[in-house]
Coordinates of C-alpha atoms and ligand atoms in Angstrom, one line a residue:
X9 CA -20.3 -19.9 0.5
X10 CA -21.7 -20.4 4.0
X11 CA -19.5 -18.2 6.4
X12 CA -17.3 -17.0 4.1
X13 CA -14.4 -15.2 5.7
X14 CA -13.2 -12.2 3.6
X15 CA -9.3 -11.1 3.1
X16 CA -8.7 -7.6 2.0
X17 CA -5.9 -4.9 2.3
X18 CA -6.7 -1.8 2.2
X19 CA -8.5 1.3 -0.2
X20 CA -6.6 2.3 -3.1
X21 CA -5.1 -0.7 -3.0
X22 CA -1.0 -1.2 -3.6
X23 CA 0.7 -4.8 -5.1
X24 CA 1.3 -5.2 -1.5
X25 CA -2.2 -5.3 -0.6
X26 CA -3.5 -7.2 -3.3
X27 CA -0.8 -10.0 -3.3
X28 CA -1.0 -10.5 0.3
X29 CA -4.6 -11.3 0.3
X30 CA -4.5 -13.4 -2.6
X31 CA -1.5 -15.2 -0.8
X32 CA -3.1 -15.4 2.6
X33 CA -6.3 -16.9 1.2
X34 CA -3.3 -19.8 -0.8
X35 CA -1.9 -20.0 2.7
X36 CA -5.4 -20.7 4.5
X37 CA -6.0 -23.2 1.8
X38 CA -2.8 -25.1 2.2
X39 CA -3.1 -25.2 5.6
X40 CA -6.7 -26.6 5.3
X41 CA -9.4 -24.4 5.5
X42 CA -11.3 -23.6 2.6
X43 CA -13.2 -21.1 3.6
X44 CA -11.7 -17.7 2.5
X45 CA -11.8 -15.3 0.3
X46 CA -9.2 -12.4 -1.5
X47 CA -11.3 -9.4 -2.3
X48 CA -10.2 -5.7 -3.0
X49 CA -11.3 -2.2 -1.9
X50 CA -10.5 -0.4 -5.1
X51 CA -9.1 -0.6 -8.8
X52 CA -5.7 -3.0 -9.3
X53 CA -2.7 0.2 -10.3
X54 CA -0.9 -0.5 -13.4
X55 CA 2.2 -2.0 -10.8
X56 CA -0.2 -4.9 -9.9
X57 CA -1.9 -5.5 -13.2
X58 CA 1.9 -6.6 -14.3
X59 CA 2.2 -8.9 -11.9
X60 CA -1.5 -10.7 -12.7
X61 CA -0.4 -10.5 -16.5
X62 CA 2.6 -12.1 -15.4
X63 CA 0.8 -14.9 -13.6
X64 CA -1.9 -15.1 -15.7
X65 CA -4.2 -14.6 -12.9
X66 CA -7.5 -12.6 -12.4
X67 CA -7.2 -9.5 -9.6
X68 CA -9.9 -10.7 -6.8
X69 CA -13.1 -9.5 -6.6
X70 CA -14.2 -5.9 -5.6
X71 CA -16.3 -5.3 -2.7
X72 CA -17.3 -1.3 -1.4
X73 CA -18.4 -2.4 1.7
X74 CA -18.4 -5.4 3.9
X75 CA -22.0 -6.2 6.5
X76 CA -22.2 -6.5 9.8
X77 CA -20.9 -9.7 11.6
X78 CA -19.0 -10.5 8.2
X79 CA -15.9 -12.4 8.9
X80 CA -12.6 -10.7 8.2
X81 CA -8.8 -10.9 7.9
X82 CA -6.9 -7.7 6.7
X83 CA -3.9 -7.6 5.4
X84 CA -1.0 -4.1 5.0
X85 CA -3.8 -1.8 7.0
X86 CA -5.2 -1.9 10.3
X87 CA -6.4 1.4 10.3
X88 CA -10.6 1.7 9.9
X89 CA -10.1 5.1 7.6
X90 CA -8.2 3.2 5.4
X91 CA -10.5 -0.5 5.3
X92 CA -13.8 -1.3 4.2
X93 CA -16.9 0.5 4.5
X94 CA -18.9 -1.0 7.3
X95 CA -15.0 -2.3 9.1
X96 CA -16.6 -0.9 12.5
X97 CA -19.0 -3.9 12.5
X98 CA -17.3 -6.6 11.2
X99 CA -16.0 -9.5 12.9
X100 CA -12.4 -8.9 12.5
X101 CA -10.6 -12.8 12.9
X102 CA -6.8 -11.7 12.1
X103 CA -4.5 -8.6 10.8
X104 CA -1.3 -9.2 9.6
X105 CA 0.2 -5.7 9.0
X106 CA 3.3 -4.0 8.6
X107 CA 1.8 -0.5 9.8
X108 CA 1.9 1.6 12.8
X109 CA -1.5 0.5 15.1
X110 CA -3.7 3.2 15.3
X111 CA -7.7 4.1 14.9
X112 CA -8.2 0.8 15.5
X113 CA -10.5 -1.5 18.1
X114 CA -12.3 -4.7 18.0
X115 CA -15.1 -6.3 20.2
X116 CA -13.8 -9.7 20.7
X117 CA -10.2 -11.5 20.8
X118 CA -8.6 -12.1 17.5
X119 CA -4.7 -13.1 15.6
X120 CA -2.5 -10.0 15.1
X121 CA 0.8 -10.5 14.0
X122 CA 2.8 -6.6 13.3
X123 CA 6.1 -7.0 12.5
X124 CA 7.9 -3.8 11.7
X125 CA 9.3 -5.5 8.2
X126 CA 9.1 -4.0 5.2
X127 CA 6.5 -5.4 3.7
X128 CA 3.1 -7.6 4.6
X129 CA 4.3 -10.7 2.3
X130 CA 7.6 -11.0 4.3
X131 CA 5.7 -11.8 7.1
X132 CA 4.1 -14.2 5.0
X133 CA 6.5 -15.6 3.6
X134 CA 7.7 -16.5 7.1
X135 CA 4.4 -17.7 7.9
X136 CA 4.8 -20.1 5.0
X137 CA 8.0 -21.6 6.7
X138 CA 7.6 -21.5 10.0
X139 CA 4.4 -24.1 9.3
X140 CA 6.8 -26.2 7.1
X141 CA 4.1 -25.4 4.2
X142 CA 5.5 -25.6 0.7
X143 CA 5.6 -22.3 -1.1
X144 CA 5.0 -22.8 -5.4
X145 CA 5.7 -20.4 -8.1
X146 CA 2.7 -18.7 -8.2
X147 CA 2.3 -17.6 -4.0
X148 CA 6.4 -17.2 -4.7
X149 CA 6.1 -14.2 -7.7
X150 CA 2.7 -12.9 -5.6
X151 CA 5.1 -12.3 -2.7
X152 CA 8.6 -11.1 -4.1
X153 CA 6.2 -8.6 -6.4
X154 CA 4.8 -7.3 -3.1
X155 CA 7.9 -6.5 -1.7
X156 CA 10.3 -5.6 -4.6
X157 CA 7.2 -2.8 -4.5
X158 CA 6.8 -2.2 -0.8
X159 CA 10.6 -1.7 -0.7
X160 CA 11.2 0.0 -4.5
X161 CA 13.5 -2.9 -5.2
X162 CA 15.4 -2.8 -1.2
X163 CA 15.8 0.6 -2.1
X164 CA 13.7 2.0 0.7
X165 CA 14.7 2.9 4.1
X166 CA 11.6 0.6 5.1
X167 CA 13.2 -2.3 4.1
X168 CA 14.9 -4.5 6.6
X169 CA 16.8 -7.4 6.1
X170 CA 13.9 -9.9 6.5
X171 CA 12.6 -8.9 3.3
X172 CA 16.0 -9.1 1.1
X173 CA 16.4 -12.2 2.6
X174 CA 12.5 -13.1 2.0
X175 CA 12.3 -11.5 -1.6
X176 CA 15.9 -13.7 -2.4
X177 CA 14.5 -16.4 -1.4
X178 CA 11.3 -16.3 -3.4
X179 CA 13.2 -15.2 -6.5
X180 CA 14.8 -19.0 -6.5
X181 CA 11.6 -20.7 -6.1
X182 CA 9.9 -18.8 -9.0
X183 CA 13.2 -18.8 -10.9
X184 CA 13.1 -14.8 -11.6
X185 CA 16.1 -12.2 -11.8
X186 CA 14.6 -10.0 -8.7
X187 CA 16.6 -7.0 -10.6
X188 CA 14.9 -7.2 -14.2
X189 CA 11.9 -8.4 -13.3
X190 CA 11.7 -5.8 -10.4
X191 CA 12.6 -3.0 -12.4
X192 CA 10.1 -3.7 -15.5
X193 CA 7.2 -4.4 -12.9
X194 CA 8.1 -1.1 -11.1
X195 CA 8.2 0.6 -14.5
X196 CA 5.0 -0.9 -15.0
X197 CA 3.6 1.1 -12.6
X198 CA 5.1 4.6 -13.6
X199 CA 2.4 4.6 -16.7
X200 CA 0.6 7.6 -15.3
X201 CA -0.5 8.6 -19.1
X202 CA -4.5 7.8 -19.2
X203 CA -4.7 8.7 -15.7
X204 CA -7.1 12.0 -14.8
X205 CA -5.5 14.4 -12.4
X206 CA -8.7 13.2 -10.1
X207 CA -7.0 9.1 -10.6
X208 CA -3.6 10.1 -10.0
X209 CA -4.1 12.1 -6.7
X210 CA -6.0 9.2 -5.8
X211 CA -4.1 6.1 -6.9
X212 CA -1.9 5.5 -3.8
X213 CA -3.5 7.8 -1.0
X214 CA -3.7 6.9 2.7
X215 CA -6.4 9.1 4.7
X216 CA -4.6 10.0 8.3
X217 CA -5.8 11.2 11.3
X218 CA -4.2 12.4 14.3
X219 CA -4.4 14.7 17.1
X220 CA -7.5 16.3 15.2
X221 CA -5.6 16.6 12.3
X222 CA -7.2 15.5 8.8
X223 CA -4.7 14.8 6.5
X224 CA -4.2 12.8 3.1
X225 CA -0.5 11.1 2.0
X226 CA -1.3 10.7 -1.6
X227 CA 1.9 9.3 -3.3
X228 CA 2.7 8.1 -7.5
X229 CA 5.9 6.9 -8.7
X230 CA 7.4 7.7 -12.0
X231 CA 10.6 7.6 -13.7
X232 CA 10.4 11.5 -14.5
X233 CA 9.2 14.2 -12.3
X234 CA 9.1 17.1 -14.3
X235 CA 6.8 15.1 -16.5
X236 CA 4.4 14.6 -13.6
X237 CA 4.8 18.4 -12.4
X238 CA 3.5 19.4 -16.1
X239 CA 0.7 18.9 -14.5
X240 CA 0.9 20.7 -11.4
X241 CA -2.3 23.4 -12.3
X242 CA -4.5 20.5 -12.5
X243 CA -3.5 18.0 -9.5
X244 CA -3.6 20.8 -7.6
X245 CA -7.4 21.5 -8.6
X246 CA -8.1 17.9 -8.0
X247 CA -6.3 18.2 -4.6
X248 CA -8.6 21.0 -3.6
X249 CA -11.6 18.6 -4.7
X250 CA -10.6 16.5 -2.4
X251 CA -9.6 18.8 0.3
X252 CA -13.4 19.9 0.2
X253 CA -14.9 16.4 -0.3
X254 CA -13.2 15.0 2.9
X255 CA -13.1 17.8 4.9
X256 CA -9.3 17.8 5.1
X257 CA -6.6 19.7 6.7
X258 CA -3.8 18.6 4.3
X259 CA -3.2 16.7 1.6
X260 CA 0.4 16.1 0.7
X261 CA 1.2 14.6 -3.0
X262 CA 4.0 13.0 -3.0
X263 CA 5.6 12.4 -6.6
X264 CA 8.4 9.7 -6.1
X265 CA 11.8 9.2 -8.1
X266 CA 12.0 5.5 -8.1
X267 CA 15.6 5.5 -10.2
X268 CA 17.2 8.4 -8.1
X269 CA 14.8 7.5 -4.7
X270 CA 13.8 11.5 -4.3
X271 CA 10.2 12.9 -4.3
X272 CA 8.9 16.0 -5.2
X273 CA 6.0 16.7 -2.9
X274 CA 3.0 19.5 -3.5
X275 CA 1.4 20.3 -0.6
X276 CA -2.0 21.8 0.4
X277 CA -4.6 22.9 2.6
X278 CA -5.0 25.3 5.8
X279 CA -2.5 23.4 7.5
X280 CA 0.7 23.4 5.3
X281 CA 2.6 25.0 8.4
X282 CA 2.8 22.0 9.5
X283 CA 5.3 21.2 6.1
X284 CA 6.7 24.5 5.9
X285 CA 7.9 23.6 9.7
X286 CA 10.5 20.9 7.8
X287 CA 10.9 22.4 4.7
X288 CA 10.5 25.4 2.6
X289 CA 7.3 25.0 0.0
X290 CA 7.8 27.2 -3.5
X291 CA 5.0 27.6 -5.3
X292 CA 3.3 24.7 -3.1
X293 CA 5.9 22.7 -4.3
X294 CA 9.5 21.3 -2.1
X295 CA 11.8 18.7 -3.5
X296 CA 12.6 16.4 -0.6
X297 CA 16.3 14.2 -1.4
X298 CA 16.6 10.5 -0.7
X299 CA 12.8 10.7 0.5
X300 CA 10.2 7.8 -0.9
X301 CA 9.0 6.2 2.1
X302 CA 5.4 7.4 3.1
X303 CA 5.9 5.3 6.4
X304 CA 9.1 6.4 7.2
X305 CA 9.7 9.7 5.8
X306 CA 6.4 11.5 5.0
X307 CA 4.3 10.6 7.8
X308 CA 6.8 11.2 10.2
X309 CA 7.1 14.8 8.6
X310 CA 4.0 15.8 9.4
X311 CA 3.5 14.1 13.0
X312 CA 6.5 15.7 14.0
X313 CA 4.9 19.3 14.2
X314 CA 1.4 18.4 14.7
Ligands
LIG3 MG1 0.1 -1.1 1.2
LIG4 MG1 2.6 -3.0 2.5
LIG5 MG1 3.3 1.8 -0.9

């Protein structure tokens, strides 16, 4: 299609990321212009693929890279070390993120709407009703699915009231109990079985950079953590990998509890002071209470002391 205007989220992409472009592009559509596109960076997790099953629905096409003067919206990133290949010199028309701003510049004027909610489909949702546009089944499951996830079912201290009122109000059009069909789809994505250790450290990771500081928040949920540290040795090999391969500082993995909302995190690289400044690591290891936000909890860890 002649100028073509892509929508992605961001690498390694989350159900946040994939159901807000998908519901963007539905968004643009009903509100007349036919002229965009849902892509993805990266594989759809296990957490997603639940909610396309659900739906029926195919994930949207991958692209690695997107060429010069291509057309862009991005949705739940704004920050060019976690976007597409070739981000610097694309025309970027609109962002509609729920992330701290940062590492991020355009040449010409563009839409940005940031709301500190907590997730991108909220803001969508509100997008949807603030232009009186009608919101069906499909856009309604896309959306609640991208913030029972966003917010481990409002159990996140990321979650505002915007989305509980948003996800509540989505749950009604698309006729769903948010508490079973939040929980299975969360389960969903705690199926870590036929995943390498080189996959898993990889599955949910945001590359950060501040102040000089290279540093990777890699995070997988699960219903069990000990079963996930029976495989310590190994994601710690494939942290190293990656520690190498990108030049890192840090890489923190962050296992998350999503019944009991703790994590356990391993940490790496030359720069774990920087952890050990917040909490004591044992055997590269620290079990961090009432801790699952990335946002608002991890990130926040390490910034502290950089
Ligand atoms: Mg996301
Ligand atoms: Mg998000
Ligand atoms: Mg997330």
């Amino acid at each position: 299609m002649e100028n073509e205007i892509l929508i992605f989220g961001h690498k390694n992409p989350d159900t946040d990321t994939i159901c807000s472009a998908l519901v963007k592009q539905i968004l643009s559509e009903k509100d007349g212009k036919n002229n965009t596109k849902a892509v993805r960076l990266g594989n759809v997790n296990k957490e997603t693929q639940y909610v396309l099953n659900y739906l029926g629905i195919e994930a949207p096409e991958l692209i690695e890279r997107v060429e010069e003067g291509q057309e862009v919206i991005l949705v739940d990133h704004n920050e060019f070390g976690q976007s597409a290949e070739g981000i610097e010199n694309a025309k970027i028309l609109g962002v509609i993120d729920h992330h701290r701003i940062s590492n991020f510049e355009t040449k010409e004027p563009l839409y940005y709407t940031a709301r500190p909610y907590g997730c991108t489909s909220t803001i969508l949702y509100k997008d949807f009703v603030q232009k009186g546009i009608q919101i069906e089944r499909k856009e309604a499951v896309l959306m609640l699915s991208a913030i029972v996830s966003d917010t481990l079912l409002f159990k996140s201290p990321t979650c505002t009231e915007h989305d509980v009122k948003a996800a509540n109000e989505l749950a009604k059009i698309a006729n769903i109990n948010l508490e079973e069909y939040g929980l299975e789809m969360l389960k969903a994505g705690t199926d870590l079985d036929d995943f390498s250790e080189e996959e898993l450290v990889n599955l949910d990771a945001k590359n950060l950079d501040s102040k000089g500081v290279k540093y990777v928040i890699a995070q997988v949920n699960t219903v069990s953590i000990e079963d996930v540290l029976k495989r310590q040795e190994k994601l710690e090999e494939a942290i190293k990998n990656e520690i190498t391969k990108k030049g890192l500082d840090l890489f923190v993995l962050a296992i998350t509890d999503i019944l009991n909302s703790n994590s356990e995190i391993i940490a790496l690289g030359n720069r774990i002071d920087i952890i050990e400044k917040s909490c004591k690591l044992e055997n590269n290891t620290a079990f961090l209470e009432g801790v699952v936000s990335r946002k608002k909890q991890l990130i926040p860890l390490v910034e502290k002391y950089l």
